[in-house]
Amino acid sequence: MSGTLAKIAEIEAEMARTQKNKATAHHLGLLKARLAKLRRELITPKGGGGGGPGEGFDVAKTGDARIGFVGFPSVGKSTLLSNLAGVYSEVAAYEFTTLTTVPGVIRYKGAKIQLLDLPGIIEGAKDGKGRGRQVIAVARTCNLILIVLDVLKPLGHKKIIENELEGFGIRLNSKPPNIGYKKKDKGGINLTATCPQSELDAETVKSILAEYKIHNADVTLRSDATADDLIDVVEGNRVYIPCIYVLNKIDQISIEELDIIYKVPHCVPISAHHRWNFDDLLERIWDYLRLVRIYTKPKGQLPDYTSPVVLPDSRTTVEDFCMKIHKNLIKEFKYALVWGSSVKHNPQKVGKDHTLEDEDVIQIVKK
């Protein structure tokens, strides 16, 4: 383990020493690729003595969405969690208190949302220190990450936490880079760029791929991409998760300061202790989760508006809806009747490929 850490430190030091310019871009690209490979070794330990990477820190995924809370010790994460969920997570006033995750579940707009405290993602977690590695595995499965910051010292913490998460292949509030990448058996590296590139040239791309022992591939750059973007695509294990910065302890600052914070993107100021501004936070969480609620209607009865079936907005066809209820339902499926904004007539007969929208009402007709 320590060997890898030493190598990482060495490369980071060399990158810090290297001036950034046209001449060194190629070399920096190589170093970045090496760094990404070493980091991957840390996240996924080499096989061997059983146990796997997730001992003692596995949380069953329940509910319709999962939110991870990340933050330095003593910024009020546990207070926020227990006030949001009424979950009682041992709160002590010294550093490093929460060691295991206590999931809490809140119901909001009919959706069951699981809240997880992800303890100890602090400097060094991505280097395998602390309980870092297990926490990361769980963090990667979240639908939304809340970074809880102390409003009095937000920026330093924010940078460190973002760096940590980046090092684990978690990308916050960003889209996957627009790069086409296809491995082949022969034919060398084919590079096509559909727009001017400020950082990547054929040579840099070749050398980054060579670092991964890839000598035959088609690469299409559809946007002005960086070396990091290319590495993300080649690594292929990146997850893209939306993120909200929660600035806690706003009871300790002035109104003027609060006005400034309100203008920062992805930011919600709150006071966990006084429960200020929770409704704003929940509303923002709902926006970022992008969930779609579908109400069910048994034949001859009123729709059940209390417990919607909740789907992620990327998968909202009638078939997805059936799968969510029970995988055998689709075999008996004949057609569905839908009321709501996704159809022209109420009700309308639709097949399994019809895409549903938020708050539609559906009745499944079986064969």
mmCIF file of C-alpha atoms in Angstrom:
data_model
loop_
_atom_site.group_PDB
_atom_site.id
_atom_site.type_symbol
_atom_site.label_atom_id
_atom_site.label_comp_id
_atom_site.label_asym_id
_atom_site.label_seq_id
_atom_site.Cartn_x
_atom_site.Cartn_y
_atom_site.Cartn_z
ATOM 1 C CA MET A 1 0.000 0.000 0.000
ATOM 2 C CA SER A 2 2.632 2.513 1.075
ATOM 3 C CA GLY A 3 4.537 2.010 -2.185
ATOM 4 C CA THR A 4 1.577 3.250 -4.183
ATOM 5 C CA LEU A 5 1.137 6.220 -1.857
ATOM 6 C CA ALA A 6 4.780 7.169 -2.231
ATOM 7 C CA LYS A 7 4.469 7.003 -6.020
ATOM 8 C CA ILE A 8 1.354 9.176 -5.928
ATOM 9 C CA ALA A 9 3.094 11.768 -3.756
ATOM 10 C CA GLU A 10 6.082 11.734 -6.111
ATOM 11 C CA ILE A 11 3.948 12.344 -9.202
ATOM 12 C CA GLU A 12 1.922 15.052 -7.475
ATOM 13 C CA ALA A 13 5.143 16.782 -6.500
ATOM 14 C CA GLU A 14 6.458 16.588 -10.046
ATOM 15 C CA MET A 15 3.210 18.012 -11.407
ATOM 16 C CA ALA A 16 3.445 20.898 -8.954
ATOM 17 C CA ARG A 17 7.009 21.604 -10.116
ATOM 18 C CA THR A 18 6.169 21.515 -13.815
ATOM 19 C CA GLN A 19 5.224 24.779 -15.483
ATOM 20 C CA LYS A 20 2.059 24.617 -17.532
ATOM 21 C CA ASN A 21 2.626 25.554 -21.151
ATOM 22 C CA LYS A 22 2.390 24.171 -24.684
ATOM 23 C CA ALA A 23 5.731 22.396 -24.397
ATOM 24 C CA THR A 24 4.955 20.580 -21.150
ATOM 25 C CA ALA A 25 1.276 19.793 -21.842
ATOM 26 C CA HIS A 26 2.267 16.433 -23.247
ATOM 27 C CA HIS A 27 4.332 15.485 -20.205
ATOM 28 C CA LEU A 28 1.619 16.653 -17.796
ATOM 29 C CA GLY A 29 -0.941 14.562 -19.650
ATOM 30 C CA LEU A 30 1.226 11.506 -19.109
ATOM 31 C CA LEU A 31 1.633 12.236 -15.418
ATOM 32 C CA LYS A 32 -2.122 12.689 -15.038
ATOM 33 C CA ALA A 33 -2.740 9.293 -16.632
ATOM 34 C CA ARG A 34 -0.203 7.651 -14.320
ATOM 35 C CA LEU A 35 -1.820 9.303 -11.347
ATOM 36 C CA ALA A 36 -5.275 8.102 -12.380
ATOM 37 C CA LYS A 37 -3.981 4.540 -12.660
ATOM 38 C CA LEU A 38 -2.370 4.608 -9.228
ATOM 39 C CA ARG A 39 -5.486 6.062 -7.654
ATOM 40 C CA ARG A 40 -7.545 3.291 -9.182
ATOM 41 C CA GLU A 41 -5.264 0.767 -7.494
ATOM 42 C CA LEU A 42 -6.042 2.385 -4.171
ATOM 43 C CA ILE A 43 -9.792 2.330 -4.686
ATOM 44 C CA THR A 44 -9.955 -1.255 -5.928
ATOM 45 C CA PRO A 45 -7.492 -3.259 -3.852
ATOM 46 C CA LYS A 46 -5.814 -6.206 -5.529
ATOM 47 C CA GLY A 47 -7.747 -9.445 -4.928
ATOM 48 C CA GLY A 48 -6.631 -11.901 -2.290
ATOM 49 C CA GLY A 49 -7.487 -12.535 1.347
ATOM 50 C CA GLY A 50 -11.309 -12.410 1.072
ATOM 51 C CA GLY A 51 -13.198 -9.774 2.988
ATOM 52 C CA GLY A 52 -13.436 -7.480 -0.014
ATOM 53 C CA PRO A 53 -13.289 -3.709 0.145
ATOM 54 C CA GLY A 54 -16.581 -3.156 1.926
ATOM 55 C CA GLU A 55 -16.341 -4.760 5.352
ATOM 56 C CA GLY A 56 -18.595 -3.313 7.990
ATOM 57 C CA PHE A 57 -19.753 -0.529 5.810
ATOM 58 C CA ASP A 58 -22.462 -1.777 3.575
ATOM 59 C CA VAL A 59 -25.801 -0.124 3.581
ATOM 60 C CA ALA A 60 -28.799 -1.720 1.962
ATOM 61 C CA LYS A 61 -30.225 0.557 -0.667
ATOM 62 C CA THR A 62 -33.820 1.288 0.238
ATOM 63 C CA GLY A 63 -36.226 3.945 -0.876
ATOM 64 C CA ASP A 64 -36.388 5.748 -4.189
ATOM 65 C CA ALA A 65 -33.220 7.778 -3.936
ATOM 66 C CA ARG A 66 -30.141 7.952 -1.812
ATOM 67 C CA ILE A 67 -28.431 11.096 -0.577
ATOM 68 C CA GLY A 68 -24.945 11.087 0.902
ATOM 69 C CA PHE A 69 -23.902 13.716 3.411
ATOM 70 C CA VAL A 70 -20.232 14.591 3.297
ATOM 71 C CA GLY A 71 -18.466 17.073 5.507
ATOM 72 C CA PHE A 72 -15.633 17.660 7.890
ATOM 73 C CA PRO A 73 -16.040 16.517 11.459
ATOM 74 C CA SER A 74 -17.974 19.026 13.581
ATOM 75 C CA VAL A 75 -19.670 21.034 10.836
ATOM 76 C CA GLY A 76 -23.066 19.900 12.020
ATOM 77 C CA LYS A 77 -23.730 16.981 9.666
ATOM 78 C CA SER A 78 -25.177 14.772 12.367
ATOM 79 C CA THR A 79 -27.342 17.601 13.706
ATOM 80 C CA LEU A 80 -28.667 18.256 10.224
ATOM 81 C CA LEU A 81 -29.342 14.566 9.660
ATOM 82 C CA SER A 82 -31.098 14.006 12.939
ATOM 83 C CA ASN A 83 -33.191 17.141 12.501
ATOM 84 C CA LEU A 84 -34.113 16.193 8.947
ATOM 85 C CA ALA A 85 -34.868 12.570 9.646
ATOM 86 C CA GLY A 86 -35.338 12.414 13.363
ATOM 87 C CA VAL A 87 -32.636 9.756 13.240
ATOM 88 C CA TYR A 88 -30.651 9.676 16.376
ATOM 89 C CA SER A 89 -27.012 9.372 15.419
ATOM 90 C CA GLU A 90 -24.685 9.656 18.477
ATOM 91 C CA VAL A 91 -23.587 13.277 18.433
ATOM 92 C CA ALA A 92 -20.464 14.202 20.348
ATOM 93 C CA ALA A 93 -18.670 17.515 20.349
ATOM 94 C CA TYR A 94 -15.223 16.317 19.301
ATOM 95 C CA GLU A 95 -13.702 15.378 15.948
ATOM 96 C CA PHE A 96 -14.198 11.993 14.247
ATOM 97 C CA THR A 97 -17.294 10.847 16.017
ATOM 98 C CA THR A 98 -19.469 9.129 13.445
ATOM 99 C CA LEU A 99 -17.911 5.866 12.370
ATOM 100 C CA THR A 100 -20.650 3.814 10.795
ATOM 101 C CA THR A 101 -23.469 5.054 8.634
ATOM 102 C CA VAL A 102 -26.842 5.308 10.207
ATOM 103 C CA PRO A 103 -29.305 5.622 7.373
ATOM 104 C CA GLY A 104 -32.355 7.742 7.963
ATOM 105 C CA VAL A 105 -35.316 7.811 5.631
ATOM 106 C CA ILE A 106 -37.466 10.845 4.991
ATOM 107 C CA ARG A 107 -40.666 10.976 2.993
ATOM 108 C CA TYR A 108 -40.883 13.986 0.773
ATOM 109 C CA LYS A 109 -43.612 14.473 -1.814
ATOM 110 C CA GLY A 110 -44.413 10.799 -1.458
ATOM 111 C CA ALA A 111 -40.892 9.631 -2.287
ATOM 112 C CA LYS A 112 -38.837 7.666 0.215
ATOM 113 C CA ILE A 113 -35.415 9.248 0.324
ATOM 114 C CA GLN A 114 -32.577 7.570 2.163
ATOM 115 C CA LEU A 115 -30.146 9.863 3.976
ATOM 116 C CA LEU A 116 -26.652 8.555 4.619
ATOM 117 C CA ASP A 117 -23.953 10.075 6.694
ATOM 118 C CA LEU A 118 -20.667 9.329 4.955
ATOM 119 C CA PRO A 119 -18.193 9.660 7.783
ATOM 120 C CA GLY A 120 -14.622 10.675 7.506
ATOM 121 C CA ILE A 121 -14.143 11.557 3.881
ATOM 122 C CA ILE A 122 -11.316 13.790 4.840
ATOM 123 C CA GLU A 123 -7.837 14.351 3.559
ATOM 124 C CA GLY A 124 -6.181 11.014 3.195
ATOM 125 C CA ALA A 125 -9.306 8.955 2.669
ATOM 126 C CA LYS A 126 -8.504 8.430 -0.988
ATOM 127 C CA ASP A 127 -5.064 7.240 0.012
ATOM 128 C CA GLY A 128 -6.675 4.423 1.963
ATOM 129 C CA LYS A 129 -6.386 6.119 5.352
ATOM 130 C CA GLY A 130 -9.237 6.196 7.858
ATOM 131 C CA ARG A 131 -12.297 4.214 6.791
ATOM 132 C CA GLY A 132 -12.022 6.120 3.582
ATOM 133 C CA ARG A 133 -12.275 3.369 1.056
ATOM 134 C CA GLN A 134 -15.517 1.769 2.206
ATOM 135 C CA VAL A 135 -17.123 5.167 2.510
ATOM 136 C CA ILE A 136 -16.244 5.937 -1.065
ATOM 137 C CA ALA A 137 -17.843 2.785 -2.391
ATOM 138 C CA VAL A 138 -21.084 3.893 -0.770
ATOM 139 C CA ALA A 139 -20.657 7.499 -1.918
ATOM 140 C CA ARG A 140 -20.454 6.324 -5.516
ATOM 141 C CA THR A 141 -23.944 4.808 -5.284
ATOM 142 C CA CYS A 142 -25.658 8.007 -4.123
ATOM 143 C CA ASN A 143 -28.057 9.924 -6.376
ATOM 144 C CA LEU A 144 -27.089 13.217 -4.809
ATOM 145 C CA ILE A 145 -24.276 14.369 -2.566
ATOM 146 C CA LEU A 146 -24.720 17.089 0.032
ATOM 147 C CA ILE A 147 -21.476 18.693 1.091
ATOM 148 C CA VAL A 148 -22.035 20.244 4.487
ATOM 149 C CA LEU A 149 -19.751 23.222 5.109
ATOM 150 C CA ASP A 150 -19.241 25.510 8.036
ATOM 151 C CA VAL A 151 -20.209 28.970 6.834
ATOM 152 C CA LEU A 152 -17.285 30.474 8.748
ATOM 153 C CA LYS A 153 -14.592 28.473 6.928
ATOM 154 C CA PRO A 154 -16.271 27.155 3.806
ATOM 155 C CA LEU A 155 -13.779 27.501 0.997
ATOM 156 C CA GLY A 156 -10.820 25.555 2.319
ATOM 157 C CA HIS A 157 -13.043 22.665 3.289
ATOM 158 C CA LYS A 158 -14.950 22.743 0.027
ATOM 159 C CA LYS A 159 -11.755 22.465 -2.009
ATOM 160 C CA ILE A 160 -10.425 19.545 0.072
ATOM 161 C CA ILE A 161 -13.666 17.566 -0.064
ATOM 162 C CA GLU A 162 -14.048 18.138 -3.802
ATOM 163 C CA ASN A 163 -10.483 16.975 -4.324
ATOM 164 C CA GLU A 164 -11.163 13.851 -2.310
ATOM 165 C CA LEU A 165 -14.279 12.975 -4.275
ATOM 166 C CA GLU A 166 -12.578 13.745 -7.582
ATOM 167 C CA GLY A 167 -9.769 11.391 -6.625
ATOM 168 C CA PHE A 168 -12.322 8.627 -6.299
ATOM 169 C CA GLY A 169 -13.771 9.135 -9.714
ATOM 170 C CA ILE A 170 -16.824 11.027 -8.494
ATOM 171 C CA ARG A 171 -17.573 14.068 -10.648
ATOM 172 C CA LEU A 172 -19.824 16.691 -9.091
ATOM 173 C CA ASN A 173 -22.418 18.675 -11.035
ATOM 174 C CA SER A 174 -20.835 17.859 -14.369
ATOM 175 C CA LYS A 175 -21.751 15.963 -17.491
ATOM 176 C CA PRO A 176 -19.683 13.102 -18.893
ATOM 177 C CA PRO A 177 -17.146 14.579 -21.353
ATOM 178 C CA ASN A 178 -18.300 14.546 -24.957
ATOM 179 C CA ILE A 179 -15.669 12.161 -26.253
ATOM 180 C CA GLY A 180 -16.265 9.118 -28.397
ATOM 181 C CA TYR A 181 -13.893 6.287 -27.565
ATOM 182 C CA LYS A 182 -13.758 2.832 -29.087
ATOM 183 C CA LYS A 183 -11.058 0.205 -28.658
ATOM 184 C CA LYS A 184 -10.078 -1.848 -31.712
ATOM 185 C CA ASP A 185 -7.829 -4.790 -32.542
ATOM 186 C CA LYS A 186 -5.738 -3.041 -35.146
ATOM 187 C CA GLY A 187 -5.313 0.201 -37.072
ATOM 188 C CA GLY A 188 -3.494 2.389 -34.567
ATOM 189 C CA ILE A 189 -4.907 5.493 -32.922
ATOM 190 C CA ASN A 190 -7.421 7.441 -35.007
ATOM 191 C CA LEU A 191 -8.030 10.907 -33.678
ATOM 192 C CA THR A 192 -10.826 13.095 -35.017
ATOM 193 C CA ALA A 193 -11.708 16.432 -33.487
ATOM 194 C CA THR A 194 -14.941 18.121 -34.513
ATOM 195 C CA CYS A 195 -13.848 21.449 -33.023
ATOM 196 C CA PRO A 196 -10.536 23.180 -32.254
ATOM 197 C CA GLN A 197 -8.624 21.719 -29.278
ATOM 198 C CA SER A 198 -6.660 23.919 -26.906
ATOM 199 C CA GLU A 199 -4.992 21.117 -24.959
ATOM 200 C CA LEU A 200 -5.071 17.728 -26.675
ATOM 201 C CA ASP A 201 -3.075 16.996 -29.797
ATOM 202 C CA ALA A 202 -2.487 13.666 -31.522
ATOM 203 C CA GLU A 203 0.745 13.081 -29.658
ATOM 204 C CA THR A 204 -0.677 13.730 -26.201
ATOM 205 C CA VAL A 205 -3.668 11.492 -26.891
ATOM 206 C CA LYS A 206 -1.361 8.738 -28.134
ATOM 207 C CA SER A 207 0.871 8.913 -25.100
ATOM 208 C CA ILE A 208 -2.017 8.948 -22.607
ATOM 209 C CA LEU A 209 -3.495 5.877 -24.312
ATOM 210 C CA ALA A 210 -0.066 4.239 -24.451
ATOM 211 C CA GLU A 211 0.131 4.646 -20.682
ATOM 212 C CA TYR A 212 -2.956 2.378 -20.581
ATOM 213 C CA LYS A 213 -1.312 0.024 -23.095
ATOM 214 C CA ILE A 214 -3.918 0.941 -25.694
ATOM 215 C CA HIS A 215 -2.444 1.264 -29.161
ATOM 216 C CA ASN A 216 -5.519 0.813 -31.348
ATOM 217 C CA ALA A 217 -8.578 2.969 -30.820
ATOM 218 C CA ASP A 218 -10.876 5.530 -32.385
ATOM 219 C CA VAL A 219 -11.084 8.752 -30.404
ATOM 220 C CA THR A 220 -13.550 11.493 -31.332
ATOM 221 C CA LEU A 221 -13.312 14.801 -29.517
ATOM 222 C CA ARG A 222 -16.656 16.562 -29.829
ATOM 223 C CA SER A 223 -15.848 19.403 -27.465
ATOM 224 C CA ASP A 224 -12.713 21.221 -26.383
ATOM 225 C CA ALA A 225 -11.453 18.469 -24.087
ATOM 226 C CA THR A 226 -8.711 18.338 -21.482
ATOM 227 C CA ALA A 227 -6.308 15.521 -20.643
ATOM 228 C CA ASP A 228 -8.434 14.855 -17.561
ATOM 229 C CA ASP A 229 -11.539 14.402 -19.713
ATOM 230 C CA LEU A 230 -9.777 11.850 -21.891
ATOM 231 C CA ILE A 231 -8.519 9.955 -18.844
ATOM 232 C CA ASP A 232 -12.058 9.908 -17.392
ATOM 233 C CA VAL A 233 -13.372 8.342 -20.582
ATOM 234 C CA VAL A 234 -10.597 5.740 -20.787
ATOM 235 C CA GLU A 235 -10.902 4.820 -17.111
ATOM 236 C CA GLY A 236 -14.616 4.435 -17.678
ATOM 237 C CA ASN A 237 -15.398 4.080 -13.973
ATOM 238 C CA ARG A 238 -16.429 7.657 -13.325
ATOM 239 C CA VAL A 239 -19.769 8.459 -11.789
ATOM 240 C CA TYR A 240 -21.474 11.807 -12.348
ATOM 241 C CA ILE A 241 -23.464 12.919 -9.323
ATOM 242 C CA PRO A 242 -25.273 16.190 -8.686
ATOM 243 C CA CYS A 243 -24.191 18.012 -5.554
ATOM 244 C CA ILE A 244 -25.536 20.704 -3.246
ATOM 245 C CA TYR A 245 -23.328 22.691 -0.891
ATOM 246 C CA VAL A 246 -25.098 23.157 2.405
ATOM 247 C CA LEU A 247 -23.688 26.071 4.370
ATOM 248 C CA ASN A 248 -24.472 25.453 7.997
ATOM 249 C CA LYS A 249 -24.394 27.750 11.038
ATOM 250 C CA ILE A 250 -25.844 30.806 9.285
ATOM 251 C CA ASP A 251 -26.994 32.011 12.711
ATOM 252 C CA GLN A 252 -23.390 33.156 13.160
ATOM 253 C CA ILE A 253 -23.191 35.580 10.221
ATOM 254 C CA SER A 254 -24.720 38.905 9.164
ATOM 255 C CA ILE A 255 -27.612 39.422 6.755
ATOM 256 C CA GLU A 256 -25.248 41.028 4.222
ATOM 257 C CA GLU A 257 -23.064 37.936 4.165
ATOM 258 C CA LEU A 258 -26.146 35.791 3.758
ATOM 259 C CA ASP A 259 -27.170 37.751 0.664
ATOM 260 C CA ILE A 260 -23.821 36.997 -0.947
ATOM 261 C CA ILE A 261 -24.097 33.280 -0.184
ATOM 262 C CA TYR A 262 -27.517 33.140 -1.807
ATOM 263 C CA LYS A 263 -25.944 34.054 -5.123
ATOM 264 C CA VAL A 264 -23.447 31.169 -5.137
ATOM 265 C CA PRO A 265 -24.582 28.364 -7.478
ATOM 266 C CA HIS A 266 -25.556 24.996 -5.946
ATOM 267 C CA CYS A 267 -25.511 26.544 -2.471
ATOM 268 C CA VAL A 268 -28.155 26.448 0.253
ATOM 269 C CA PRO A 269 -27.550 28.271 3.542
ATOM 270 C CA ILE A 270 -29.182 26.678 6.597
ATOM 271 C CA SER A 271 -28.926 26.396 10.330
ATOM 272 C CA ALA A 272 -29.146 22.748 11.355
ATOM 273 C CA HIS A 273 -29.413 23.678 14.992
ATOM 274 C CA HIS A 274 -32.253 26.188 14.619
ATOM 275 C CA ARG A 275 -33.821 24.290 11.699
ATOM 276 C CA TRP A 276 -33.768 27.397 9.527
ATOM 277 C CA ASN A 277 -34.364 27.132 5.801
ATOM 278 C CA PHE A 278 -34.974 23.369 5.732
ATOM 279 C CA ASP A 279 -37.910 23.739 3.329
ATOM 280 C CA ASP A 280 -35.652 25.517 0.859
ATOM 281 C CA LEU A 281 -33.095 22.747 1.190
ATOM 282 C CA LEU A 282 -35.681 20.006 0.658
ATOM 283 C CA GLU A 283 -37.086 21.783 -2.383
ATOM 284 C CA ARG A 284 -33.581 22.075 -3.855
ATOM 285 C CA ILE A 285 -32.883 18.409 -3.072
ATOM 286 C CA TRP A 286 -36.063 17.472 -4.913
ATOM 287 C CA ASP A 287 -34.970 19.493 -7.970
ATOM 288 C CA TYR A 288 -31.560 17.872 -8.091
ATOM 289 C CA LEU A 289 -32.845 14.319 -7.619
ATOM 290 C CA ARG A 290 -35.019 14.644 -10.712
ATOM 291 C CA LEU A 291 -37.607 12.082 -9.685
ATOM 292 C CA VAL A 292 -40.899 11.376 -11.405
ATOM 293 C CA ARG A 293 -43.973 10.344 -9.400
ATOM 294 C CA ILE A 294 -46.521 8.005 -10.945
ATOM 295 C CA TYR A 295 -49.806 7.313 -9.156
ATOM 296 C CA THR A 296 -51.495 3.955 -9.528
ATOM 297 C CA LYS A 297 -55.204 3.467 -10.026
ATOM 298 C CA PRO A 298 -56.858 0.109 -9.372
ATOM 299 C CA LYS A 299 -59.811 -0.537 -11.659
ATOM 300 C CA GLY A 300 -63.003 1.178 -10.514
ATOM 301 C CA GLN A 301 -61.276 3.006 -7.644
ATOM 302 C CA LEU A 302 -59.773 6.419 -7.089
ATOM 303 C CA PRO A 303 -56.041 6.870 -7.728
ATOM 304 C CA ASP A 304 -53.813 6.329 -4.703
ATOM 305 C CA TYR A 305 -52.181 9.729 -4.227
ATOM 306 C CA THR A 306 -50.448 8.806 -0.975
ATOM 307 C CA SER A 307 -47.828 6.380 -2.222
ATOM 308 C CA PRO A 308 -46.610 7.109 -5.749
ATOM 309 C CA VAL A 309 -44.248 4.815 -7.621
ATOM 310 C CA VAL A 310 -41.128 6.925 -7.980
ATOM 311 C CA LEU A 311 -38.838 6.614 -11.013
ATOM 312 C CA PRO A 312 -35.627 8.429 -11.965
ATOM 313 C CA ASP A 313 -36.363 10.836 -14.826
ATOM 314 C CA SER A 314 -33.997 8.973 -17.145
ATOM 315 C CA ARG A 315 -36.156 5.833 -17.071
ATOM 316 C CA THR A 316 -39.845 6.605 -17.098
ATOM 317 C CA THR A 317 -41.450 4.360 -19.696
ATOM 318 C CA VAL A 318 -44.440 2.216 -18.815
ATOM 319 C CA GLU A 319 -42.112 -0.775 -18.971
ATOM 320 C CA ASP A 320 -39.780 0.800 -16.384
ATOM 321 C CA PHE A 321 -42.834 1.401 -14.213
ATOM 322 C CA CYS A 322 -43.851 -2.264 -14.462
ATOM 323 C CA MET A 323 -40.335 -3.443 -13.650
ATOM 324 C CA LYS A 324 -40.295 -1.262 -10.562
ATOM 325 C CA ILE A 325 -43.444 -2.962 -9.242
ATOM 326 C CA HIS A 326 -42.624 -6.546 -10.148
ATOM 327 C CA LYS A 327 -40.625 -8.102 -12.928
ATOM 328 C CA ASN A 328 -43.405 -10.552 -13.837
ATOM 329 C CA LEU A 329 -45.896 -7.768 -14.402
ATOM 330 C CA ILE A 330 -44.495 -7.026 -17.850
ATOM 331 C CA LYS A 331 -45.216 -10.591 -19.022
ATOM 332 C CA GLU A 332 -48.921 -10.204 -18.223
ATOM 333 C CA PHE A 333 -49.054 -6.636 -19.543
ATOM 334 C CA LYS A 334 -51.676 -5.953 -22.219
ATOM 335 C CA TYR A 335 -51.925 -2.169 -22.256
ATOM 336 C CA ALA A 336 -52.116 0.719 -19.821
ATOM 337 C CA LEU A 337 -54.550 3.573 -19.341
ATOM 338 C CA VAL A 338 -52.834 6.861 -18.543
ATOM 339 C CA TRP A 339 -54.199 10.187 -17.290
ATOM 340 C CA GLY A 340 -51.906 13.197 -17.083
ATOM 341 C CA SER A 341 -49.553 15.488 -18.955
ATOM 342 C CA SER A 342 -47.852 12.794 -21.046
ATOM 343 C CA VAL A 343 -51.014 11.964 -23.018
ATOM 344 C CA LYS A 344 -53.350 13.911 -25.317
ATOM 345 C CA HIS A 345 -56.605 12.306 -24.134
ATOM 346 C CA ASN A 346 -57.616 11.374 -20.606
ATOM 347 C CA PRO A 347 -57.441 8.468 -20.274
ATOM 348 C CA GLN A 348 -55.363 7.251 -23.196
ATOM 349 C CA LYS A 349 -54.480 3.679 -24.077
ATOM 350 C CA VAL A 350 -50.706 3.256 -24.302
ATOM 351 C CA GLY A 351 -48.170 0.482 -24.834
ATOM 352 C CA LYS A 352 -45.106 -0.356 -22.807
ATOM 353 C CA ASP A 353 -42.855 2.124 -24.634
ATOM 354 C CA HIS A 354 -44.900 5.191 -23.688
ATOM 355 C CA THR A 355 -42.919 7.718 -21.622
ATOM 356 C CA LEU A 356 -44.653 8.890 -18.439
ATOM 357 C CA GLU A 357 -44.352 12.320 -16.859
ATOM 358 C CA ASP A 358 -44.411 13.547 -13.278
ATOM 359 C CA GLU A 359 -47.739 12.953 -11.479
ATOM 360 C CA ASP A 360 -49.330 10.876 -14.225
ATOM 361 C CA VAL A 361 -51.960 8.351 -13.155
ATOM 362 C CA ILE A 362 -51.729 4.859 -14.608
ATOM 363 C CA GLN A 363 -53.912 1.765 -14.661
ATOM 364 C CA ILE A 364 -52.367 -1.448 -15.940
ATOM 365 C CA VAL A 365 -54.631 -3.813 -17.880
ATOM 366 C CA LYS A 366 -53.410 -7.412 -17.834
ATOM 367 C CA LYS A 367 -53.901 -10.112 -20.462
#
